[in-house]
GROMACS .gro file of N, CA and C in nm:
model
  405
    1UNK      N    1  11.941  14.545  11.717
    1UNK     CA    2  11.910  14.452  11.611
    1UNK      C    3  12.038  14.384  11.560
    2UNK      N    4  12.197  14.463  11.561
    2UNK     CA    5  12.285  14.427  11.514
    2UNK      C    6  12.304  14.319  11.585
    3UNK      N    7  12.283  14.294  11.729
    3UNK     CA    8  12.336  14.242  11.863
    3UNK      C    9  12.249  14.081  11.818
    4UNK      N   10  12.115  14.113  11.784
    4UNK     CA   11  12.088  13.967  11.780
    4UNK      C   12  12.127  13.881  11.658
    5UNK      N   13  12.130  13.979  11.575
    5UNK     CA   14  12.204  13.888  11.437
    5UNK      C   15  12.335  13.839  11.465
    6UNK      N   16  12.415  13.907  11.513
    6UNK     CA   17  12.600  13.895  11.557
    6UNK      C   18  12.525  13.753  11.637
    7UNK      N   19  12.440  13.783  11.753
    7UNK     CA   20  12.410  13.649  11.868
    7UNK      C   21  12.384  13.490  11.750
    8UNK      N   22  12.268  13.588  11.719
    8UNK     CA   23  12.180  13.412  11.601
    8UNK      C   24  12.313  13.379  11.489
    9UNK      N   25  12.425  13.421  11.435
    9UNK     CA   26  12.532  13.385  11.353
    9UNK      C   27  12.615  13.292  11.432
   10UNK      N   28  12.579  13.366  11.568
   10UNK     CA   29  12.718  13.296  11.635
   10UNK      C   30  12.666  13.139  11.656
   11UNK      N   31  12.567  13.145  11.719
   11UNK     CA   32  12.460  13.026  11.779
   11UNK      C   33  12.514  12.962  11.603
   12UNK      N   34  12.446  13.002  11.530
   12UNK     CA   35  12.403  12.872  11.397
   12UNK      C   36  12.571  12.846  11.392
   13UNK      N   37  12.679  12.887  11.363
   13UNK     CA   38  12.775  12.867  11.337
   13UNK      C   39  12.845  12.756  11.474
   14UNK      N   40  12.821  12.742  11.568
   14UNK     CA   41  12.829  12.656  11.649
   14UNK      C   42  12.729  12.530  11.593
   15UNK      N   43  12.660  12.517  11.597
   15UNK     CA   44  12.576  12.384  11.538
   15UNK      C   45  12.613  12.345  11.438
   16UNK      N   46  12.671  12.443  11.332
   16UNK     CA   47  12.742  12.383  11.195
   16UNK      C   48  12.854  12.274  11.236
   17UNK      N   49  12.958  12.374  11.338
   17UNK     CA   50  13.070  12.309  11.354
   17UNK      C   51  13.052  12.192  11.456
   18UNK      N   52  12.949  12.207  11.536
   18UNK     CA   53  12.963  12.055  11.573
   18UNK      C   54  12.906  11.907  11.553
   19UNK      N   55  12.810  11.977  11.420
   19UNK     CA   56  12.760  11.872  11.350
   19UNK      C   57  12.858  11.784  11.252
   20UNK      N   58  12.951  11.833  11.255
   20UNK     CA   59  13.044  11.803  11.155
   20UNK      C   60  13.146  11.756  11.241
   21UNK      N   61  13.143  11.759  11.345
   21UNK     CA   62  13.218  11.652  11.455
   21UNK      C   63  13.202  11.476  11.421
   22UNK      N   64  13.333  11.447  11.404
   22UNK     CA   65  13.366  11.268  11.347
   22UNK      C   66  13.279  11.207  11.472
   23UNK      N   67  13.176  11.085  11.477
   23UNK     CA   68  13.164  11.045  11.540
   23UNK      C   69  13.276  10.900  11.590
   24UNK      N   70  13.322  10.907  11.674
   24UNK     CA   71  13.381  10.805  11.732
   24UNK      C   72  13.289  10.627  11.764
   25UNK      N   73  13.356  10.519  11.702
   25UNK     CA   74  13.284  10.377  11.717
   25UNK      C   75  13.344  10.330  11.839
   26UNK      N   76  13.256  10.290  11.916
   26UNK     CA   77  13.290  10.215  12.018
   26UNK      C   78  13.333  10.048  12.023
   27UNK      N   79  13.287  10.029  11.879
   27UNK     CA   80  13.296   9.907  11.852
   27UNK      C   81  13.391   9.845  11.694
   28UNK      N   82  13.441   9.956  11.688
   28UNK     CA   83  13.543   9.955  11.531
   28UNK      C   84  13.585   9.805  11.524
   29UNK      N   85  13.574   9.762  11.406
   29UNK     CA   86  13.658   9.623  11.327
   29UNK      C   87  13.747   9.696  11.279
   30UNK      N   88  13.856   9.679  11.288
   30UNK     CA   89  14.008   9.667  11.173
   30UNK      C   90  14.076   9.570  11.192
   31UNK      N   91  14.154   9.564  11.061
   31UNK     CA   92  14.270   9.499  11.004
   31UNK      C   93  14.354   9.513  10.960
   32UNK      N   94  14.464   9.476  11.000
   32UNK     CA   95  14.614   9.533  10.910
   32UNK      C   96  14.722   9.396  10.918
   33UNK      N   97  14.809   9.445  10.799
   33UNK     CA   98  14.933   9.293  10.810
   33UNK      C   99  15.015   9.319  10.892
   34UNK      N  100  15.065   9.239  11.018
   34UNK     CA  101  15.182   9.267  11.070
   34UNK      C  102  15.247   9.094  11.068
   35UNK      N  103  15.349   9.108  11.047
   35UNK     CA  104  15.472   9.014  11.027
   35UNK      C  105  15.497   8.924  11.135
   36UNK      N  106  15.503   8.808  11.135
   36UNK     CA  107  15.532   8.707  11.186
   36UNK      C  108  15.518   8.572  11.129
   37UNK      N  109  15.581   8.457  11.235
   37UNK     CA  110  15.558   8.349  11.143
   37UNK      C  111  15.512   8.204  11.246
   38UNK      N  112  15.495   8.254  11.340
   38UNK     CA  113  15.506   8.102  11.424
   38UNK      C  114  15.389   8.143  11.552
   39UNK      N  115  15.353   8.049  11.652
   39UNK     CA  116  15.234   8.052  11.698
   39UNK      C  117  15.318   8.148  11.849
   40UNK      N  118  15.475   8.133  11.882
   40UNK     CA  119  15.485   8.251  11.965
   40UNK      C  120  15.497   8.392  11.883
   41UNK      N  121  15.500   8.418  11.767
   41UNK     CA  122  15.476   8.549  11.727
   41UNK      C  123  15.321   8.586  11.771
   42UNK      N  124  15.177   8.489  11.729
   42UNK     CA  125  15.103   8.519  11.726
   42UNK      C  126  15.022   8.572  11.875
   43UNK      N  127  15.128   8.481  11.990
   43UNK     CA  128  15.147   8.511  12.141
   43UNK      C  129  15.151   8.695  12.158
   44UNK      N  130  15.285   8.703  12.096
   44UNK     CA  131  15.317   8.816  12.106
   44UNK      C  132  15.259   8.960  12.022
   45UNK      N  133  15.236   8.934  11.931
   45UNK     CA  134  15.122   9.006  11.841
   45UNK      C  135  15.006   9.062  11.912
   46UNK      N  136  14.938   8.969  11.948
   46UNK     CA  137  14.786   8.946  11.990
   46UNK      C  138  14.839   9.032  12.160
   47UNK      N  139  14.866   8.997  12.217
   47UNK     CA  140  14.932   9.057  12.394
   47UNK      C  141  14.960   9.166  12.357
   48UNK      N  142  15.023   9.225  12.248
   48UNK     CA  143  15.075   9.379  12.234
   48UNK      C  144  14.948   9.471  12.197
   49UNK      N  145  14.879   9.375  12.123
   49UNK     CA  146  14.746   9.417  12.088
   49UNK      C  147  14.636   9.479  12.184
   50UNK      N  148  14.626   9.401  12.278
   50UNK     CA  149  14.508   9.353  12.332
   50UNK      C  150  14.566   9.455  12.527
   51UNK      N  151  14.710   9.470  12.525
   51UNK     CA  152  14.769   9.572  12.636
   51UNK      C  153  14.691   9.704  12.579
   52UNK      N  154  14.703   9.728  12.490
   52UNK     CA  155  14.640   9.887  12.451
   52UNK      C  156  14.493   9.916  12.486
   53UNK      N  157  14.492  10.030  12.596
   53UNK     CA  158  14.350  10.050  12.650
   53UNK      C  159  14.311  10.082  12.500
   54UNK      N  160  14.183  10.002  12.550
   54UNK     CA  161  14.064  10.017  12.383
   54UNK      C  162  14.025   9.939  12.330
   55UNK      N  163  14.129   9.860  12.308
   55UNK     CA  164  14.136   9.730  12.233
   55UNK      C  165  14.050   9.589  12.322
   56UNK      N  166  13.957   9.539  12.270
   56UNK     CA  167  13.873   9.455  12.302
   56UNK      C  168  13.849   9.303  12.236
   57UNK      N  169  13.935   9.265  12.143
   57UNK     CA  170  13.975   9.201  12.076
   57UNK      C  171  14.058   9.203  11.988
   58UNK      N  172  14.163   9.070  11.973
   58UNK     CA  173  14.265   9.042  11.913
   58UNK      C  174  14.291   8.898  11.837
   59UNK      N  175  14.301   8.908  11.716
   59UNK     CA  176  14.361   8.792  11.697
   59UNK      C  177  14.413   8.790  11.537
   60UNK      N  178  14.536   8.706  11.533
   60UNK     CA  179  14.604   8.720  11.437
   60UNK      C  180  14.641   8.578  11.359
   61UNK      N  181  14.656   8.546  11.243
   61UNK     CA  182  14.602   8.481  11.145
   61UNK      C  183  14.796   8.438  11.096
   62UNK      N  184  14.810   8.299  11.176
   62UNK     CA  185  14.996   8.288  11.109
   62UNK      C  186  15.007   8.266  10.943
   63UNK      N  187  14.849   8.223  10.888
   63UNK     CA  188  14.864   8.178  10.748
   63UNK      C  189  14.856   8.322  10.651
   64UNK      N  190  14.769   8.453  10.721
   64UNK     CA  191  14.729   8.527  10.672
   64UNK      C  192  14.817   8.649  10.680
   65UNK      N  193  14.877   8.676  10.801
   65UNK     CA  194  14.934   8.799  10.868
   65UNK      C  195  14.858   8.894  10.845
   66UNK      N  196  14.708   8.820  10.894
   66UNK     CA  197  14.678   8.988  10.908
   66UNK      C  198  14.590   8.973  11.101
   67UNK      N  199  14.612   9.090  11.114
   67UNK     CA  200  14.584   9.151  11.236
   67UNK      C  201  14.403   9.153  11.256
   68UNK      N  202  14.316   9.094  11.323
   68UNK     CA  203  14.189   9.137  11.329
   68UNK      C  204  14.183   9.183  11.465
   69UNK      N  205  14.100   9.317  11.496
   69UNK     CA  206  14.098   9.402  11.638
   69UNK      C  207  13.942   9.422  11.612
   70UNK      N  208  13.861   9.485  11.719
   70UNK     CA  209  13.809   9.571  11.762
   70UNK      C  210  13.825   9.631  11.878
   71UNK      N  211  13.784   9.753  11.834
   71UNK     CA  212  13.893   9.850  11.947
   71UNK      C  213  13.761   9.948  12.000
   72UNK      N  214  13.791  10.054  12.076
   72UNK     CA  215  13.712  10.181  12.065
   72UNK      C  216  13.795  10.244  12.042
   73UNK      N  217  13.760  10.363  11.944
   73UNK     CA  218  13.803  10.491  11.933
   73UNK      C  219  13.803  10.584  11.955
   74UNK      N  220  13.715  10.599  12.102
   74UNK     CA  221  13.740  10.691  12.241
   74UNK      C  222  13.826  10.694  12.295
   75UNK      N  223  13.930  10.567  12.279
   75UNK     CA  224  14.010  10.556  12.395
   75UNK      C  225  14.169  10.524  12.318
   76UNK      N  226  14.139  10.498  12.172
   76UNK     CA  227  14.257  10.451  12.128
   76UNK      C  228  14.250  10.442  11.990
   77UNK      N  229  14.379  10.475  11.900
   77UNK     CA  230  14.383  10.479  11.752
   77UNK      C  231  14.460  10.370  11.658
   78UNK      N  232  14.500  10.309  11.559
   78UNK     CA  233  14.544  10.226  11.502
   78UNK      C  234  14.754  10.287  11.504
   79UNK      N  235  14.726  10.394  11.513
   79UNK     CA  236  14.882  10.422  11.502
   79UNK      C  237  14.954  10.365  11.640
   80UNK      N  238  14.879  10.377  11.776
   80UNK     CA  239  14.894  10.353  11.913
   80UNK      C  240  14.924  10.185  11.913
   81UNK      N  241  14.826  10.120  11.869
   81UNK     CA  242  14.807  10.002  11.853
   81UNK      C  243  14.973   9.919  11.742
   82UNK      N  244  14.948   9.972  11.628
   82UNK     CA  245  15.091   9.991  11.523
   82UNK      C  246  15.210   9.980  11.652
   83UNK      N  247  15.184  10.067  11.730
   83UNK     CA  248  15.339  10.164  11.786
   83UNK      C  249  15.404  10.049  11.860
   84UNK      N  250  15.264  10.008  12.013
   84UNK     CA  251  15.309   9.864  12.049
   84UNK      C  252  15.335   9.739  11.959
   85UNK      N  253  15.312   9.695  11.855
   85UNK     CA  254  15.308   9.590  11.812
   85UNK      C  255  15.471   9.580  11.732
   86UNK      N  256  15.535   9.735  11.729
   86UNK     CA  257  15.658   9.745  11.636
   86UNK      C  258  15.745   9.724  11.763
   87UNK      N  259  15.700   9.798  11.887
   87UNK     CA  260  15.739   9.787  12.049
   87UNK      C  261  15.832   9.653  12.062
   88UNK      N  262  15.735   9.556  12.042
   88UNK     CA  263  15.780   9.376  12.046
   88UNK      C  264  15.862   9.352  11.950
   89UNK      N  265  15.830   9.386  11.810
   89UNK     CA  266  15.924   9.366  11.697
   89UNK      C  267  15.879   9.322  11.614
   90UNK      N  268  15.765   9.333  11.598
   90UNK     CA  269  15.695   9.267  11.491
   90UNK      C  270  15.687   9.396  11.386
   91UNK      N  271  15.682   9.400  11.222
   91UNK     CA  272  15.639   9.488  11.131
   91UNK      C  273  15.526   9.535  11.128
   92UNK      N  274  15.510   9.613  11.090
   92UNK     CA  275  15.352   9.654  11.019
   92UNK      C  276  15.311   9.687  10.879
   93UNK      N  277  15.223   9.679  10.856
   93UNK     CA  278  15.181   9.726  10.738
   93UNK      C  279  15.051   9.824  10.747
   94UNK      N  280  15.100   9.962  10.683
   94UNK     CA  281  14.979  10.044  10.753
   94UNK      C  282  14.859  10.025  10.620
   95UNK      N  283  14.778  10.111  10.692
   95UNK     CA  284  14.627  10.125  10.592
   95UNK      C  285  14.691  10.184  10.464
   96UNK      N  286  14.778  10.300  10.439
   96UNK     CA  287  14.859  10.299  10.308
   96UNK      C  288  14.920  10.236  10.200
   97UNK      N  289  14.961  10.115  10.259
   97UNK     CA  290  14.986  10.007  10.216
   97UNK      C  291  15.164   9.996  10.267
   98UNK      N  292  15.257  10.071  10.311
   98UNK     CA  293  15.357  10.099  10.328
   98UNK      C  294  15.424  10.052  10.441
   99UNK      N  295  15.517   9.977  10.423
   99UNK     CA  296  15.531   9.845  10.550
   99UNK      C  297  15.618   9.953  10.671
  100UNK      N  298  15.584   9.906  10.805
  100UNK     CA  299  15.649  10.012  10.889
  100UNK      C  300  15.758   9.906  10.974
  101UNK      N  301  15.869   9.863  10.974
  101UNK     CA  302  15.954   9.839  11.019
  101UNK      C  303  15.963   9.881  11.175
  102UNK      N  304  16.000   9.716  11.223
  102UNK     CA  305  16.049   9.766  11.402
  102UNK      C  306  16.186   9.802  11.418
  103UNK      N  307  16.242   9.841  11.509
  103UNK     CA  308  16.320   9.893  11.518
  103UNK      C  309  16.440   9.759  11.555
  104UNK      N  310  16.574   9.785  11.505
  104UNK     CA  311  16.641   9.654  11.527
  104UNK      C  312  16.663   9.572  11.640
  105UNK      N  313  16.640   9.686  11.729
  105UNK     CA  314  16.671   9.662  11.874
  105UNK      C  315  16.542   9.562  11.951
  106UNK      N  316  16.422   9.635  11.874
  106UNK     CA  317  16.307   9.565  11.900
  106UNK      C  318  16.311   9.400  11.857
  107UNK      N  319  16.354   9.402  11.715
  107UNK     CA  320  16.370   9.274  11.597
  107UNK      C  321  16.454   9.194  11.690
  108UNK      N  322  16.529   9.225  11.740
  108UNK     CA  323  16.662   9.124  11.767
  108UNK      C  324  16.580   9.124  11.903
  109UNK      N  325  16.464   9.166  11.987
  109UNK     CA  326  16.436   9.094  12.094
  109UNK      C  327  16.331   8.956  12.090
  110UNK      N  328  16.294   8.942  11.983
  110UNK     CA  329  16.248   8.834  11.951
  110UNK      C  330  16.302   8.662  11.935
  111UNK      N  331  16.262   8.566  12.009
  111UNK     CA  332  16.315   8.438  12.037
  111UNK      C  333  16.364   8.389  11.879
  112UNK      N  334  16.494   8.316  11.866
  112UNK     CA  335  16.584   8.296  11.758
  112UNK      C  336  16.471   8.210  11.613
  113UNK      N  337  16.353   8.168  11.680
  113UNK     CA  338  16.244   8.107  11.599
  113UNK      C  339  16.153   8.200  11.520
  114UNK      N  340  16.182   8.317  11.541
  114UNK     CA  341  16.103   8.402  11.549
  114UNK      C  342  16.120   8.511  11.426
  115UNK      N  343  16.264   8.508  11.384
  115UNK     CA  344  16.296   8.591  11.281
  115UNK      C  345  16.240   8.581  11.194
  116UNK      N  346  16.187   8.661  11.171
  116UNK     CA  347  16.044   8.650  11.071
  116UNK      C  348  16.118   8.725  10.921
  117UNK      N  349  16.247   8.787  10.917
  117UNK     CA  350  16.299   8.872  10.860
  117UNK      C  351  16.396   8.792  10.774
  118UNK      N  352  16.406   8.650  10.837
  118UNK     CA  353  16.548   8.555  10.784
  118UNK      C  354  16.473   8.473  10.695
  119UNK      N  355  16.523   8.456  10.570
  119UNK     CA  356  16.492   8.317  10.462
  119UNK      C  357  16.482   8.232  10.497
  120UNK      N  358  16.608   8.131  10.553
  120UNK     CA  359  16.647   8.046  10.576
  120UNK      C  360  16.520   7.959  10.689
  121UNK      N  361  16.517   8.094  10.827
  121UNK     CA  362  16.411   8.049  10.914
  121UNK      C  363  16.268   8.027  10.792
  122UNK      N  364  16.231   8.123  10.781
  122UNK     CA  365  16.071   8.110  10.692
  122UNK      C  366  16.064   7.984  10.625
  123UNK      N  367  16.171   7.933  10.528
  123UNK     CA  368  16.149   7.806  10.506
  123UNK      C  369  16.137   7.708  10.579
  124UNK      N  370  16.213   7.716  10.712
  124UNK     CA  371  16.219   7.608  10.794
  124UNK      C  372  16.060   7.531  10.827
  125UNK      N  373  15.995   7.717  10.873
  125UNK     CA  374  15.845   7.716  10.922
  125UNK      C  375  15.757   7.662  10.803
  126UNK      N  376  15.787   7.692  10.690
  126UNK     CA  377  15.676   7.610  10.575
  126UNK      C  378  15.672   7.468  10.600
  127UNK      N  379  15.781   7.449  10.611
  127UNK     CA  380  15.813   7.253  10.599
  127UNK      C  381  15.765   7.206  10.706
  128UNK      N  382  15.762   7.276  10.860
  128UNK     CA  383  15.707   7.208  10.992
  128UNK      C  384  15.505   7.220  10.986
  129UNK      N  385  15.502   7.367  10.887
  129UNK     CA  386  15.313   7.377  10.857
  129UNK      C  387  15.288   7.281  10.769
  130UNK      N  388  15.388   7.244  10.704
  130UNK     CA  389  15.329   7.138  10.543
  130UNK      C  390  15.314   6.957  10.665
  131UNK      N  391  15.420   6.943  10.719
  131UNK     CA  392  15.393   6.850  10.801
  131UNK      C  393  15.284   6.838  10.877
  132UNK      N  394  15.299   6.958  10.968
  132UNK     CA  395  15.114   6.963  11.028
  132UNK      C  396  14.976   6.904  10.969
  133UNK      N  397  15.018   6.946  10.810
  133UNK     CA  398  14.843   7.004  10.762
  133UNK      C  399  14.857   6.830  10.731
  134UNK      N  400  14.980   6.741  10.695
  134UNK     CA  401  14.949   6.605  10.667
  134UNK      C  402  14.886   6.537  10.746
  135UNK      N  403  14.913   6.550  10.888
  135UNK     CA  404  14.873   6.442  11.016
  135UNK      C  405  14.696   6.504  11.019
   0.00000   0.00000   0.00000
């Protein structure tokens, strides 16, 4: 009698624990800010993105900086995704809110238009979008 209670505890205690297993989306939306400023950042953004098995869409917003994906999460997580995108040199900004910095080596591989990190450039890029939005 001890034998089937020890058995039926064990059994229910398995169904507990795997009911309580995260289900994984195959089809997840996220968003996050990552840094850039010009339409080859958004080149490079979106390609770092979209290399990560999982990832099924990419696209990134130069007015917005923010990142839109859907991914699966069978195959791949937002930190993975983060990791390449700091890879190229672009920043991040995680779901914490806490900006994650590329590494300099990464930063400085980015085309001289690209410094997304310099004043001087960022203004340049307002004045060539303010021209745009006139024509």
């Amino acid at each position: 009698m001890k034998k089937i209670i020890f058995i039926l505890s064990i059994v229910m205690i398995g169904f507990s624990v795997q009911s309580q297993e995260v289900k994984k989306n195959k089809n997840a939306k996220v968003s996050f800010e990552v840094d850039g400023i010009c339409g080859m950042c958004k080149k490079r953004i979106e390609t770092a993105a979209l290399k990560t098995k999982g990832v099924k869409f990419a696209i990134w917003s130069v007015e917005t900086h923010q990142l839109n994906l859907i991914l699966d999460e069978r195959k791949t997580d937002i930190k993975t995704i983060q990791s390449n995108i700091l890879g190229v040199g672009h920043d991040v900004v995680g779901f914490d809110k806490k900006k994650v910095k590329a590494t300099d080596e990464a930063y400085n591989s980015v085309h001289p238009c690209c410094k997304y990190r310099d004043e001087e450039i960022i203004l340049d890029h307002q004045g060539e979008l303010k021209k745009q939005k006139k024509n």
